Coordinates of C-alpha atoms in Angstrom, one line a residue:
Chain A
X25 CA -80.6 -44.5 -169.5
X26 CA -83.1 -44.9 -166.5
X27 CA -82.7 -46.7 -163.7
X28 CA -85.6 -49.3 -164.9
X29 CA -83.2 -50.1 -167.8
X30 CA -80.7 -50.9 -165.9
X31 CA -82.5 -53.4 -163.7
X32 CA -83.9 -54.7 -167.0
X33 CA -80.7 -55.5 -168.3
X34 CA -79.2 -56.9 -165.4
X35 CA -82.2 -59.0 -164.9
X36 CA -82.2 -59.9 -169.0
X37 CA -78.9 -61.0 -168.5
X38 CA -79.3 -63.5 -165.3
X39 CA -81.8 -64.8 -166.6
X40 CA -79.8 -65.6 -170.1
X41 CA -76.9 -66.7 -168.4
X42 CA -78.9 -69.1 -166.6
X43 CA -80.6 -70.4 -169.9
X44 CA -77.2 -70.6 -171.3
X45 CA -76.3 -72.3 -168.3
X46 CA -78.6 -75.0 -168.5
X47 CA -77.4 -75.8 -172.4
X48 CA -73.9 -75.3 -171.7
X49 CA -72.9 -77.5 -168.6
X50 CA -71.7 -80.8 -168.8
X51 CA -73.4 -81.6 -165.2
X52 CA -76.9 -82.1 -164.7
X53 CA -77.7 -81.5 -161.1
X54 CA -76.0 -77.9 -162.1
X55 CA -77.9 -77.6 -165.2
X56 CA -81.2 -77.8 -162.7
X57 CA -79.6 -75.0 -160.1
X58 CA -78.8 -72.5 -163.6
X59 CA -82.4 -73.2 -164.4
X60 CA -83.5 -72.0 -161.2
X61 CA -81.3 -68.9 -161.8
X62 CA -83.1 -68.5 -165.0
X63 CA -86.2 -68.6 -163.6
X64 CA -86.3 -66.5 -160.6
X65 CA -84.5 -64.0 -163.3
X66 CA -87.9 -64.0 -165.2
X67 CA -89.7 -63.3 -161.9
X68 CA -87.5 -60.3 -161.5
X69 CA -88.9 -58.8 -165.1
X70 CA -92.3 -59.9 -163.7
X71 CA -91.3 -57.6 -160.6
X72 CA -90.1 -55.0 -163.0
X73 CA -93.0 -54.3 -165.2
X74 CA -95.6 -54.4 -161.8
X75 CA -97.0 -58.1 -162.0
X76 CA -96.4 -59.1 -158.7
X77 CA -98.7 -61.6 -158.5
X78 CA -97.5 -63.4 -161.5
X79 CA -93.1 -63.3 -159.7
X80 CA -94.6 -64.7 -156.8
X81 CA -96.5 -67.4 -158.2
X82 CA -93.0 -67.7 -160.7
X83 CA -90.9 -68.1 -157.8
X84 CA -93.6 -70.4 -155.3
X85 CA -94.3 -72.8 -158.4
X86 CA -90.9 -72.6 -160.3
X87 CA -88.5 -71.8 -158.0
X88 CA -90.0 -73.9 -154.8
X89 CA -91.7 -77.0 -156.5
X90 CA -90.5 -77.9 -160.1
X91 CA -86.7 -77.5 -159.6
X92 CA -86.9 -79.8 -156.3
X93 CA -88.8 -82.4 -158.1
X94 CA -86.2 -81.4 -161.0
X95 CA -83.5 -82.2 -158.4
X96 CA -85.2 -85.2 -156.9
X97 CA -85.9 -87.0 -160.2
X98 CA -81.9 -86.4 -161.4
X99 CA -80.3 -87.3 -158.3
X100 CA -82.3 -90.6 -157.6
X101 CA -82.1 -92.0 -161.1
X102 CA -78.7 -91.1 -162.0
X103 CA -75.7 -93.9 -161.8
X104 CA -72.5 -93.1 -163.0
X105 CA -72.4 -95.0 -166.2
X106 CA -75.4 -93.2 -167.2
X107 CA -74.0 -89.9 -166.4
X108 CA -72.1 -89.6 -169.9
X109 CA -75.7 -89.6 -171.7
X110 CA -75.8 -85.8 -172.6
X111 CA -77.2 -86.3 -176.6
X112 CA -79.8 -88.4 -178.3
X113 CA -81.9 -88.7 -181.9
X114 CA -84.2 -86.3 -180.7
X115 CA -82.1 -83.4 -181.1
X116 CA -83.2 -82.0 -184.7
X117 CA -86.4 -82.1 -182.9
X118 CA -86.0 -80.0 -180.3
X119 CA -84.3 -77.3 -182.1
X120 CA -88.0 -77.5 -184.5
X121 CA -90.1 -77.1 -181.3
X122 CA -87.8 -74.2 -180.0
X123 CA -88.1 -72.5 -183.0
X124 CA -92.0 -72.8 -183.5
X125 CA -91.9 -71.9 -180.1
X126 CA -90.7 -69.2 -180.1
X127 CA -92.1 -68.1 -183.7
X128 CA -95.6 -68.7 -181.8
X129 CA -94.6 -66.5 -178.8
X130 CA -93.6 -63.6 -180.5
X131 CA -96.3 -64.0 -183.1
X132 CA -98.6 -63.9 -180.0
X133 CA -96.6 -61.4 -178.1
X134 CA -96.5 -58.6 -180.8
X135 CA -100.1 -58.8 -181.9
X136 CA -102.2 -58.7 -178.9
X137 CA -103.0 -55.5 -177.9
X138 CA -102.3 -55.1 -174.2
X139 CA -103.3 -53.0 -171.5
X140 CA -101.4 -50.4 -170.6
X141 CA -101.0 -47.8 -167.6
X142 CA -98.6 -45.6 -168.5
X143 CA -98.8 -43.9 -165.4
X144 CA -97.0 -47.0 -163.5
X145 CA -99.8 -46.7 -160.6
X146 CA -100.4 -50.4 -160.7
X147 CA -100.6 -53.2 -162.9
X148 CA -103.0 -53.1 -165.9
X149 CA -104.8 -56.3 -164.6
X150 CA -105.0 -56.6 -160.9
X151 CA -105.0 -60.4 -159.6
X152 CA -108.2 -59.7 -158.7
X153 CA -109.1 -59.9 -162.4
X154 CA -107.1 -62.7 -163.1
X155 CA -108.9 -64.8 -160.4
X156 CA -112.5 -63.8 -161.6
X157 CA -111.0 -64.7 -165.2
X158 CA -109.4 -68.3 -164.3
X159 CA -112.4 -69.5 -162.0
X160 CA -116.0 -67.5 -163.2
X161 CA -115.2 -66.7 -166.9
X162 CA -112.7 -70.0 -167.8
X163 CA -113.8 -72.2 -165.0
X164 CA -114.2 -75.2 -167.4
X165 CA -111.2 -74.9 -169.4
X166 CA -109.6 -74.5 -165.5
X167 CA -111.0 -78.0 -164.2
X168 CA -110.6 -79.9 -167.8
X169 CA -106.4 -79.0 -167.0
X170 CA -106.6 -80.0 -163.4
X171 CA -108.5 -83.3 -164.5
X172 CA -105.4 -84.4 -167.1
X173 CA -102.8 -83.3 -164.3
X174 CA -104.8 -86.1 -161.9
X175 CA -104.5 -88.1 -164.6
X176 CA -101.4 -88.0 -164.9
X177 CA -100.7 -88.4 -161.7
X178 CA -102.3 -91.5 -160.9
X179 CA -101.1 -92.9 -164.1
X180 CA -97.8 -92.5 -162.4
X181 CA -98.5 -93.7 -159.5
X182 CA -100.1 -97.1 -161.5
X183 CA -96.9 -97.5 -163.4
X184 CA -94.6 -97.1 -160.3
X185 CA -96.6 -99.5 -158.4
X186 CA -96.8 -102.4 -161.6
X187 CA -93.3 -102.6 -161.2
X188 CA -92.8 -103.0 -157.5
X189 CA -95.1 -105.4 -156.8
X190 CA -95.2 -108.0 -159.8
Chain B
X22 CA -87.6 -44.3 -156.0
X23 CA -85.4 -41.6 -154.7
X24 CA -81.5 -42.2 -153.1
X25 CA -83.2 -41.3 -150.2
X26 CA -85.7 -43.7 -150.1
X27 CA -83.3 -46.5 -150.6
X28 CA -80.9 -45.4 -147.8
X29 CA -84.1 -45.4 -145.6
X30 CA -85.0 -49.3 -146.8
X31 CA -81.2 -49.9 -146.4
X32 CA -81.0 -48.8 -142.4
X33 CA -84.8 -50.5 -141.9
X34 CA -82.9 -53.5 -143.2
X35 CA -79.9 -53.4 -141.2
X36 CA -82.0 -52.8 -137.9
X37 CA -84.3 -55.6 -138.7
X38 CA -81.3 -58.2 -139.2
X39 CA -79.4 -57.1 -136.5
X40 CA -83.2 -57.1 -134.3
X41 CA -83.3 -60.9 -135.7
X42 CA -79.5 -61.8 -135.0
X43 CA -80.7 -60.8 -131.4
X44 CA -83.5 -62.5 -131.1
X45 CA -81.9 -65.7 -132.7
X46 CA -79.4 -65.3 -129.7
X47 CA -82.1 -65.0 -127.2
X48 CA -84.4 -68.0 -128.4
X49 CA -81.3 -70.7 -128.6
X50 CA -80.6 -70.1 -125.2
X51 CA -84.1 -69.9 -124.1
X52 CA -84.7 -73.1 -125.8
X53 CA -81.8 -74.6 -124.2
X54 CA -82.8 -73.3 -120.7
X55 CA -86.3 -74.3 -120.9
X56 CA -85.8 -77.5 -122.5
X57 CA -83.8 -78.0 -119.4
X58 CA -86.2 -77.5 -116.8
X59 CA -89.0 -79.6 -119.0
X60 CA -86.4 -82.3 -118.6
X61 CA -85.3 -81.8 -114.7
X62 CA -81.8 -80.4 -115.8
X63 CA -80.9 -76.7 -115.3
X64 CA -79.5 -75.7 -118.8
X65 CA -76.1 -74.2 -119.3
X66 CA -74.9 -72.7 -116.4
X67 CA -71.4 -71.5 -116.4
X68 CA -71.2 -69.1 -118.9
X69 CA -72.6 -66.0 -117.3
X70 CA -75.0 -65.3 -114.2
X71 CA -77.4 -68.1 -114.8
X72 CA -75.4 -69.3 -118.2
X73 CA -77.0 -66.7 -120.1
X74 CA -73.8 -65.9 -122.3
X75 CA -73.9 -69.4 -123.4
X76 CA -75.0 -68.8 -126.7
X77 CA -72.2 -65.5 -127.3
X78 CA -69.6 -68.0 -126.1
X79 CA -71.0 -70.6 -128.8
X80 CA -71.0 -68.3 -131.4
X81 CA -67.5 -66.9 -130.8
X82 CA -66.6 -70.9 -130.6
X83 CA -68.1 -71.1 -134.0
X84 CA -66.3 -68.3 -135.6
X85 CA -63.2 -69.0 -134.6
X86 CA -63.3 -72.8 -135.6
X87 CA -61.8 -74.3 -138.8
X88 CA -63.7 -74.0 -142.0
X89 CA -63.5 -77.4 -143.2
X90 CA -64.6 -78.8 -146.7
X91 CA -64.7 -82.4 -147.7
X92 CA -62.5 -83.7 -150.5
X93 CA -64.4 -85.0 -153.5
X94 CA -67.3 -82.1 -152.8
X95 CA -68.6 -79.3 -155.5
X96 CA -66.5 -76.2 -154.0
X97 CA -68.9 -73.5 -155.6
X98 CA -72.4 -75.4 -154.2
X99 CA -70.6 -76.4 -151.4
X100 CA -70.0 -72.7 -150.4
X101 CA -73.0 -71.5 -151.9
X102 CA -75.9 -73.4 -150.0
X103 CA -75.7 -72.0 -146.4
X104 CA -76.3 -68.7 -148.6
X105 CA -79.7 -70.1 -150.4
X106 CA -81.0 -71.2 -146.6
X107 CA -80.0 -68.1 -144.9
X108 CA -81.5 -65.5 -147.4
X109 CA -84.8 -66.4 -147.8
X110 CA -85.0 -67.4 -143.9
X111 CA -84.5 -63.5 -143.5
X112 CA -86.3 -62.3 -146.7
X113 CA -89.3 -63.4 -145.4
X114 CA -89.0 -61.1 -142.3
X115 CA -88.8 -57.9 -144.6
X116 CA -92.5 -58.6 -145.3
X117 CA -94.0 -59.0 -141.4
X118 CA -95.6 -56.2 -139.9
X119 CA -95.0 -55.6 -136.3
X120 CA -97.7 -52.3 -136.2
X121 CA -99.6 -50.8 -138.8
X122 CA -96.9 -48.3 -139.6
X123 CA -93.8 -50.1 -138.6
X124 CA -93.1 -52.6 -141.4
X125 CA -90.2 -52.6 -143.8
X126 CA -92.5 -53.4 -146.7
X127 CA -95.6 -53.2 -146.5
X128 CA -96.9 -55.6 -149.5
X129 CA -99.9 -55.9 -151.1
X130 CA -99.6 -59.8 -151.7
X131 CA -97.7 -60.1 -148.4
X132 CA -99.0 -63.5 -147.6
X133 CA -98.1 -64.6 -150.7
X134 CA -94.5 -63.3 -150.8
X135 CA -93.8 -64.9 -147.3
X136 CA -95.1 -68.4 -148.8
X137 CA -93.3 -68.2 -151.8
X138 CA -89.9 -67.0 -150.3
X139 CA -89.7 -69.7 -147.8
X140 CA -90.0 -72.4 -150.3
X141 CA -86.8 -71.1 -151.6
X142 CA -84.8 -72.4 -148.5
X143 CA -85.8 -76.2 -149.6
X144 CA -83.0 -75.4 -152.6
X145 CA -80.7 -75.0 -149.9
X146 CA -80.7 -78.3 -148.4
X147 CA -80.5 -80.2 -151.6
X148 CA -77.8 -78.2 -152.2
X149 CA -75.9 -78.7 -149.2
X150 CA -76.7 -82.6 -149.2
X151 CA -76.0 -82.8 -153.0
X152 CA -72.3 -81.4 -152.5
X153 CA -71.0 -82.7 -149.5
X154 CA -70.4 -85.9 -151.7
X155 CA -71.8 -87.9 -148.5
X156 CA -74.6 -90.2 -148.1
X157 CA -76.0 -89.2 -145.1
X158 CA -76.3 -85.5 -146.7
X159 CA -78.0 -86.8 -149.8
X160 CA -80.2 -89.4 -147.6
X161 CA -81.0 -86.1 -145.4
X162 CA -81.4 -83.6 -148.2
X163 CA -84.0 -85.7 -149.8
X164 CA -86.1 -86.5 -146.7
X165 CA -86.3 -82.8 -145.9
X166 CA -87.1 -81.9 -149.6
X167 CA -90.0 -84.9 -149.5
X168 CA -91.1 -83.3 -146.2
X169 CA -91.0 -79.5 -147.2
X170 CA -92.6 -80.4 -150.4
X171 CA -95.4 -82.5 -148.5
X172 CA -95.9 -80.0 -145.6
X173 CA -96.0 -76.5 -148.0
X174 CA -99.2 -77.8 -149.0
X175 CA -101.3 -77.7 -145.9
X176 CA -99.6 -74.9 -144.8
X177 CA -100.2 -72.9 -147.9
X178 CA -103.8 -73.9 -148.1
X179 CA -104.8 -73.1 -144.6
X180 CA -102.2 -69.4 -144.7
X181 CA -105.1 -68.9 -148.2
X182 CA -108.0 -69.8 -146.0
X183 CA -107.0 -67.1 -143.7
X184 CA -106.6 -64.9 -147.0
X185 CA -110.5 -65.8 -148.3
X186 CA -111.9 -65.1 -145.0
X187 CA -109.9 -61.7 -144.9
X188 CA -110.3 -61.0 -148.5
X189 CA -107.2 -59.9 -148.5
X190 CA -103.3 -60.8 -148.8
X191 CA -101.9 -58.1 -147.0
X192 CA -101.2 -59.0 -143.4
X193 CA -102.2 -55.7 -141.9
X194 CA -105.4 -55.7 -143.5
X195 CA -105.7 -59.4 -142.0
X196 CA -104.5 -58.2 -138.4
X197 CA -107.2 -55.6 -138.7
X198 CA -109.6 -57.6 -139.8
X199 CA -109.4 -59.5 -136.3
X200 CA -110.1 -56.8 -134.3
X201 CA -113.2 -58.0 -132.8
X202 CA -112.4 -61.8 -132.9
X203 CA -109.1 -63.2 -133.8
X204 CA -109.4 -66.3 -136.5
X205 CA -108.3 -69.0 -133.8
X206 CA -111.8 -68.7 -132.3
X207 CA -113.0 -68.6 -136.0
X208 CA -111.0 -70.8 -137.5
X209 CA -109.3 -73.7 -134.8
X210 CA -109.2 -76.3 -137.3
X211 CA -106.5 -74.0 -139.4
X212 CA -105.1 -72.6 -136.5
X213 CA -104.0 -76.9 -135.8
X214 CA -103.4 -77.2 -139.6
X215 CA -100.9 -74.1 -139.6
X216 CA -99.1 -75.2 -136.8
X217 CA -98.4 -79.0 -137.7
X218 CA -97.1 -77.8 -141.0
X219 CA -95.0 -74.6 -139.5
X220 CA -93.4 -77.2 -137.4
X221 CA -92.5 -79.4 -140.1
X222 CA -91.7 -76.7 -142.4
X223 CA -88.9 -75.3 -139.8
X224 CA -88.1 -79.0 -139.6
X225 CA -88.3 -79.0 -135.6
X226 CA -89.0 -82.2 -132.9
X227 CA -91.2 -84.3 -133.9
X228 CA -90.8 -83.1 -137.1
X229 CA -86.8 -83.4 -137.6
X230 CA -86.3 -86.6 -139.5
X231 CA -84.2 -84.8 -142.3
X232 CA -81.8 -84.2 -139.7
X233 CA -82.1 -87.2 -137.5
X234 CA -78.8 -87.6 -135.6
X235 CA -79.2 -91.2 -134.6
X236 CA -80.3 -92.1 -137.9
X237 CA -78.5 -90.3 -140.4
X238 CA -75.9 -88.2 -137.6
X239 CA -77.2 -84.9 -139.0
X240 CA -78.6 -84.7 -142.4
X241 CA -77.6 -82.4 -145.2
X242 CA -75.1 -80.4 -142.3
X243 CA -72.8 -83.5 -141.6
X244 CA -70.2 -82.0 -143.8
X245 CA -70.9 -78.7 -142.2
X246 CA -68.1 -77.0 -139.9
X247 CA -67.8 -73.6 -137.9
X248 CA -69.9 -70.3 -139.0
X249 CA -70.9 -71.8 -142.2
X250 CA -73.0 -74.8 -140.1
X251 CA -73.3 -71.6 -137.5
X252 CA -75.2 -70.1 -140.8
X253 CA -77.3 -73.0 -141.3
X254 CA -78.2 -73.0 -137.1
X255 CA -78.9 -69.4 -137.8
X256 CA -81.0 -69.4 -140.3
X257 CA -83.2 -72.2 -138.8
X258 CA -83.8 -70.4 -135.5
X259 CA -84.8 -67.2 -137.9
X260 CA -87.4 -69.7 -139.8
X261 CA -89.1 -70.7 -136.4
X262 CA -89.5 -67.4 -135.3
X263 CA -91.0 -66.1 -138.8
X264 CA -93.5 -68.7 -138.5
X265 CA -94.4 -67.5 -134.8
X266 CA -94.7 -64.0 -135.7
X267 CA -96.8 -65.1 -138.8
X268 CA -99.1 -67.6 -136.6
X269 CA -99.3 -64.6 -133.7
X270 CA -100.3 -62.2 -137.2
X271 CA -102.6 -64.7 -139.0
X272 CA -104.7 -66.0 -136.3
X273 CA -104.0 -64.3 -132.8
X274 CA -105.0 -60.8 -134.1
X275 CA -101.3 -59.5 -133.9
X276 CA -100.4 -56.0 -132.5
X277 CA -104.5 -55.8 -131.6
X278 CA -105.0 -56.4 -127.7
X279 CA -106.8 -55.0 -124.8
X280 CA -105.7 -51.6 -123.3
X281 CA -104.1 -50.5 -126.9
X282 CA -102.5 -51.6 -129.7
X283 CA -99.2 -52.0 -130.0
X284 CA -96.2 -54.4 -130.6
X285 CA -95.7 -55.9 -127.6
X286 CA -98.8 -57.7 -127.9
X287 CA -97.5 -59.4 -131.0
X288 CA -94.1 -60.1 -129.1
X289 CA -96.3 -61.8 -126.3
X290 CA -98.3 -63.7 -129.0
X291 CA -95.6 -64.9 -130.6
X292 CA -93.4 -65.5 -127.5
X293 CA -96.0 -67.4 -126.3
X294 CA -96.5 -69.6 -130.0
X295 CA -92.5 -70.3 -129.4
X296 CA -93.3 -71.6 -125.8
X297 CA -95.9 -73.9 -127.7
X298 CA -93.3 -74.8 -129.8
X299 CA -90.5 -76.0 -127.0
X300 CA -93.3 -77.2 -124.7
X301 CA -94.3 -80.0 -128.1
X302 CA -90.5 -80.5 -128.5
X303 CA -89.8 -81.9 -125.2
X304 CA -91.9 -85.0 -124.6
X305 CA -92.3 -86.4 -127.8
X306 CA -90.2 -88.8 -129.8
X307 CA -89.3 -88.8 -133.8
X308 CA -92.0 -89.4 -136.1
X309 CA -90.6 -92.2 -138.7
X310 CA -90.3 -91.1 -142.4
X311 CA -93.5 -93.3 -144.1
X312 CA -95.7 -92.2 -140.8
X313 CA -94.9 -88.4 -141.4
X314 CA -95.6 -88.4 -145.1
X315 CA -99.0 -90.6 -144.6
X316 CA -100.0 -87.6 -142.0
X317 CA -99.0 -85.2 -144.5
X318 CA -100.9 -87.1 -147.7
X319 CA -104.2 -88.7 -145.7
X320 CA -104.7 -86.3 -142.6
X321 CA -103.4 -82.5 -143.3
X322 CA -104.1 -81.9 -146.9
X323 CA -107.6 -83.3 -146.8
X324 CA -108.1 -81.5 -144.1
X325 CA -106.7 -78.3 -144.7
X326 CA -108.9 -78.3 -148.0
X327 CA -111.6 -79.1 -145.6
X328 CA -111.1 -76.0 -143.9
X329 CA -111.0 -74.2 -147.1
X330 CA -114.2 -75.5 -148.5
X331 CA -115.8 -74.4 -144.7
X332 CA -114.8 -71.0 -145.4
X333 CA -115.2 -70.4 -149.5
X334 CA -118.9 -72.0 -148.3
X335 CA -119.4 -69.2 -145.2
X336 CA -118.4 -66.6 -147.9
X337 CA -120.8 -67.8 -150.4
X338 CA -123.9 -68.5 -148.5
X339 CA -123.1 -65.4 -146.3
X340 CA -122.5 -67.4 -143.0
X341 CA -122.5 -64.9 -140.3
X342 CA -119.0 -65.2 -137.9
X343 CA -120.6 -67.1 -135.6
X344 CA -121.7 -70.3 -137.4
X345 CA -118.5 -70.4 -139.4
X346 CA -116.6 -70.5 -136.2
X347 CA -119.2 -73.5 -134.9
X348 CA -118.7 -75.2 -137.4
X349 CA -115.2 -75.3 -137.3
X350 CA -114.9 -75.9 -134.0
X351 CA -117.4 -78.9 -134.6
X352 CA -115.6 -80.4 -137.2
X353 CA -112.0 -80.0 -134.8
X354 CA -113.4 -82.1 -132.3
X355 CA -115.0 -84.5 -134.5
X356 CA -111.3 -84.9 -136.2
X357 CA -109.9 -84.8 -132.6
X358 CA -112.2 -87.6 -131.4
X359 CA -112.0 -89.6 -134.2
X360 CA -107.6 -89.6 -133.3
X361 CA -108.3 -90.4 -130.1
X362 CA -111.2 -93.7 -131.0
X363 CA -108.6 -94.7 -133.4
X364 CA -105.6 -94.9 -131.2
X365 CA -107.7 -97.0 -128.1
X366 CA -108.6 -99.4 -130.9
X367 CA -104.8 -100.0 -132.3
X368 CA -103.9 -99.9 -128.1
X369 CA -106.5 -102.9 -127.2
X370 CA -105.8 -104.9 -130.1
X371 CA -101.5 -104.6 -129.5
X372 CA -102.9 -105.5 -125.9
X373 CA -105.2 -108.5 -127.1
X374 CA -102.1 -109.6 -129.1
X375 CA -99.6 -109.4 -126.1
X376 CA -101.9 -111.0 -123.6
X377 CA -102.8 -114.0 -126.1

């Protein structure tokens, strides 16, 4: 056993401790910190198999912005007699979702062929590439996603506001 | 990677925290002394010629004090939030360059790392607020995760812009591609932009709602006592001087000066950038919380995307330097004037309303 091993199983197992973490606790505000822990594992493997570009973004994105809004959105709406509310009807639902899931993923994951360097000089697609990808090639598909995330934002906004000011 | 190689990172690391511990040292008591003489006091005195082992004294206090922890808090966040501020505060140091050759890692997304490291620390408050299982923690933790949040924007955007005009995110490619002209004189308008939102970022006057004292006595660090609020003192004073260095690196052209290269130019750049930084401390008052997120949301963010339009345009059109920088210039004063007609308006009209 390498030492690349090693790291990868140290990092596979942060990351599902943390996963189990967020499943397992009774306590929200620490389900949101083991999903951090989670996360920031994955950026780890990122590290590991030379995608820097990808960790960073994983840990700037993840790691910064959705866990504090995570955070923020748990700790100003929950009351104490709300706290007990672990469960609801949804739940055979979620375990079909997880499962497509993660049929989908692997489905995806074992038949693409990637590009490889063996030689470990780099990664295979420099973020370079990716930028010329996500802004010349898929430009539209690009703007069509940041148009329903304004959406969605303003919708928020609208429906925040409605019931402030009646 | 040999054993060798990571015994050398090792003892780069453990010269460049104990080179930061110093400097953290030096920069509380220079703060304290000049902060003084801004305000027509003298500083601390008595400890030392001049009081200049003030800050030794204050951290021996600190050490020595009891380690206090509030009944009714979460022991293992409690205990684990100084950690998640301090680290990234001095990860983000492993990444700056202080010559071509003398850097502990010299990254090929360096820009990227620093940005993405130093939004780790806002986990840190809303840890430490969450488990002190106090009010004024919580109240503090969420204003500086609101502000951190807010301000990362315009500072990431205009830290890009200097990126795109670069073409590149490694900082000593960026120092050296200054060498004739560093980006201030390019760029002002994100030179302004970076500073505003370093100064909120490392939560300093007038930026320092989150830990208002005479609002909410301190923020997420009420709960806070000896080296572990020491820890949380520490790793604020490392912030600040991360964003001079990386202000002195992005736009003042770093280690690059007349006579030669060499690190003592960036010391004096970023020296001076911490100067900047008490000299806007000491006359001005706090912001309130709705006026520092309307800057944030209506003034830096357009702007700052602004600035990036300016340069993704000089790049695509093939601007030479020159124009890019008049431009910019232009549009500074423009923003600048436009401030300053505002604020006589809003001052004739409170004076119309008083005099009626």
């Amino acid at each position: 056993m390498n030492l690349g091993t090693l790291v990868f199983l140290a990092l596979t197992g942060v990351t599902l401790a943390g996963g189990i973490g967020v499943v397992a606790t009774r306590n929200v505000v620490y389900g949101a910190f083991f999903l951090l822990v989670a996360l920031v594992g994955v950026a780890g493997i990122f590290i590991l198999l030379l995608a820097e570009f990808l960790a960073l973004v994983q840990v700037l994105i993840y790691g910064g912005a959705v866990t504090i809004v995570l955070l923020f959105a748990v700790m100003l709406t929950q009351t104490p007699e709300q706290r007990r509310v672990q469960d609801n009807p949804q739940r055979p639902l979620a375990v079909v979702a997880a499962l497509v899931s993660l049929f989908l993923f692997s489905l995806a994951a074992l038949t693409t062929p990637w590009k490889v360097h063996d030689d470990g000089a780099g990664p295979a697609v420099s973020f370079q590439e990716l930028g010329i990808a996500l802004f010349r090639d898929w430009g539209l598909p690009f703007e069509i996603a940041s148009l329903v995330l304004l959406v969605a934002l303003v919708g928020a906004v609208v429906i925040a506001r409605a019931r402030e000011e009646p | 990677m040999s054993l060798l190689d990571i015994i050398l990172v090792g003892i780069g690391a453990f010269i460049l925290f104990n080179f930061i511990m110093g400097s953290v040292l030096v920069l509380i008591l220079a703060e304290r002394k000049v902060l003084g003489r801004l305000q027509q006091r003298l500083g601390p005195m008595r400890t030392g010629p001049w009081g200049s082992l003030q800050t030794v004294a204050d951290a021996v206090k600190l050490l020595v004090k009891e380690d206090l922890r509030p009944q009714g808090s979460d022991v293992f966040i409690f205990y684990l939030a100084p950690l998640m501020l301090f680290v990234p505060g001095f990860l983000i140091w492993a990444a700056l360059p202080f010559t071509r050759d003398l850097v502990l890692s010299n990254l090929g997304l360096g820009l990227l790392y620093i940005v993405a490291v130093s939004t780790l620390s806002i986990v840190g408050m809303v840890m430490a607020g969450w488990a002190s299982n106090n009010k004024y923690s919580l109240l503090g933790s969420a204003r500086s995760a609101a502000q951190l949040v807010s301000y990362e924007i315009p500072l990431v955007v205009t830290v890009l812009a200097v990126g795109l005009l670069a073409q590149s995110l490694n900082l000593v490619e960026i120092v050296e591609r200054q060498v004739p002209v560093p980006y201030i004189l390019i760029q002002p308008l994100g030179f302004l932009l970076f500073l505003i939102a370093a100064l909120a970022e490392t939560g300093r006057i007038p930026f320092d709602i989150p830990q208002a004292e005479s609002e909410i006595v301190g923020g997420p660090f009420v709960e806070y006592s000896g080296i572990r609020w020491g820890i949380f003192f520490l790793a604020e004073y490392a912030a600040a001087g991360a964003m001079a260095f990386l202000g002195a690196l992005l736009f003042l052209g770093g280690w690059s000066g007349p006579f030669s290269d060499s690190p003592l130019w960036l010391f004096l750049k970023a020296t001076a950038l911490v100067l900047l930084f008490f000299l806007i401390r000491a006359p001005l008052p706090r912001l309130r919380v709705d006026q520092l997120m309307a800057f944030a949301w209506k003034v830096a963010i357009p702007l700052s995307f602004l600035n990036l339009l300016l340069i993704a345009s000089a790049l695509f059109y093939g601007w030479p330097q020159w124009l890019l920088g008049a431009v910019n210039w232009l549009v500074l004063v423009a923003v600048v004037a436009a401030f300053s007609w505002r604020r006589e308006r809003r001052l004739a009209r409170l004076r119309g309303r008083y005099a009626a």
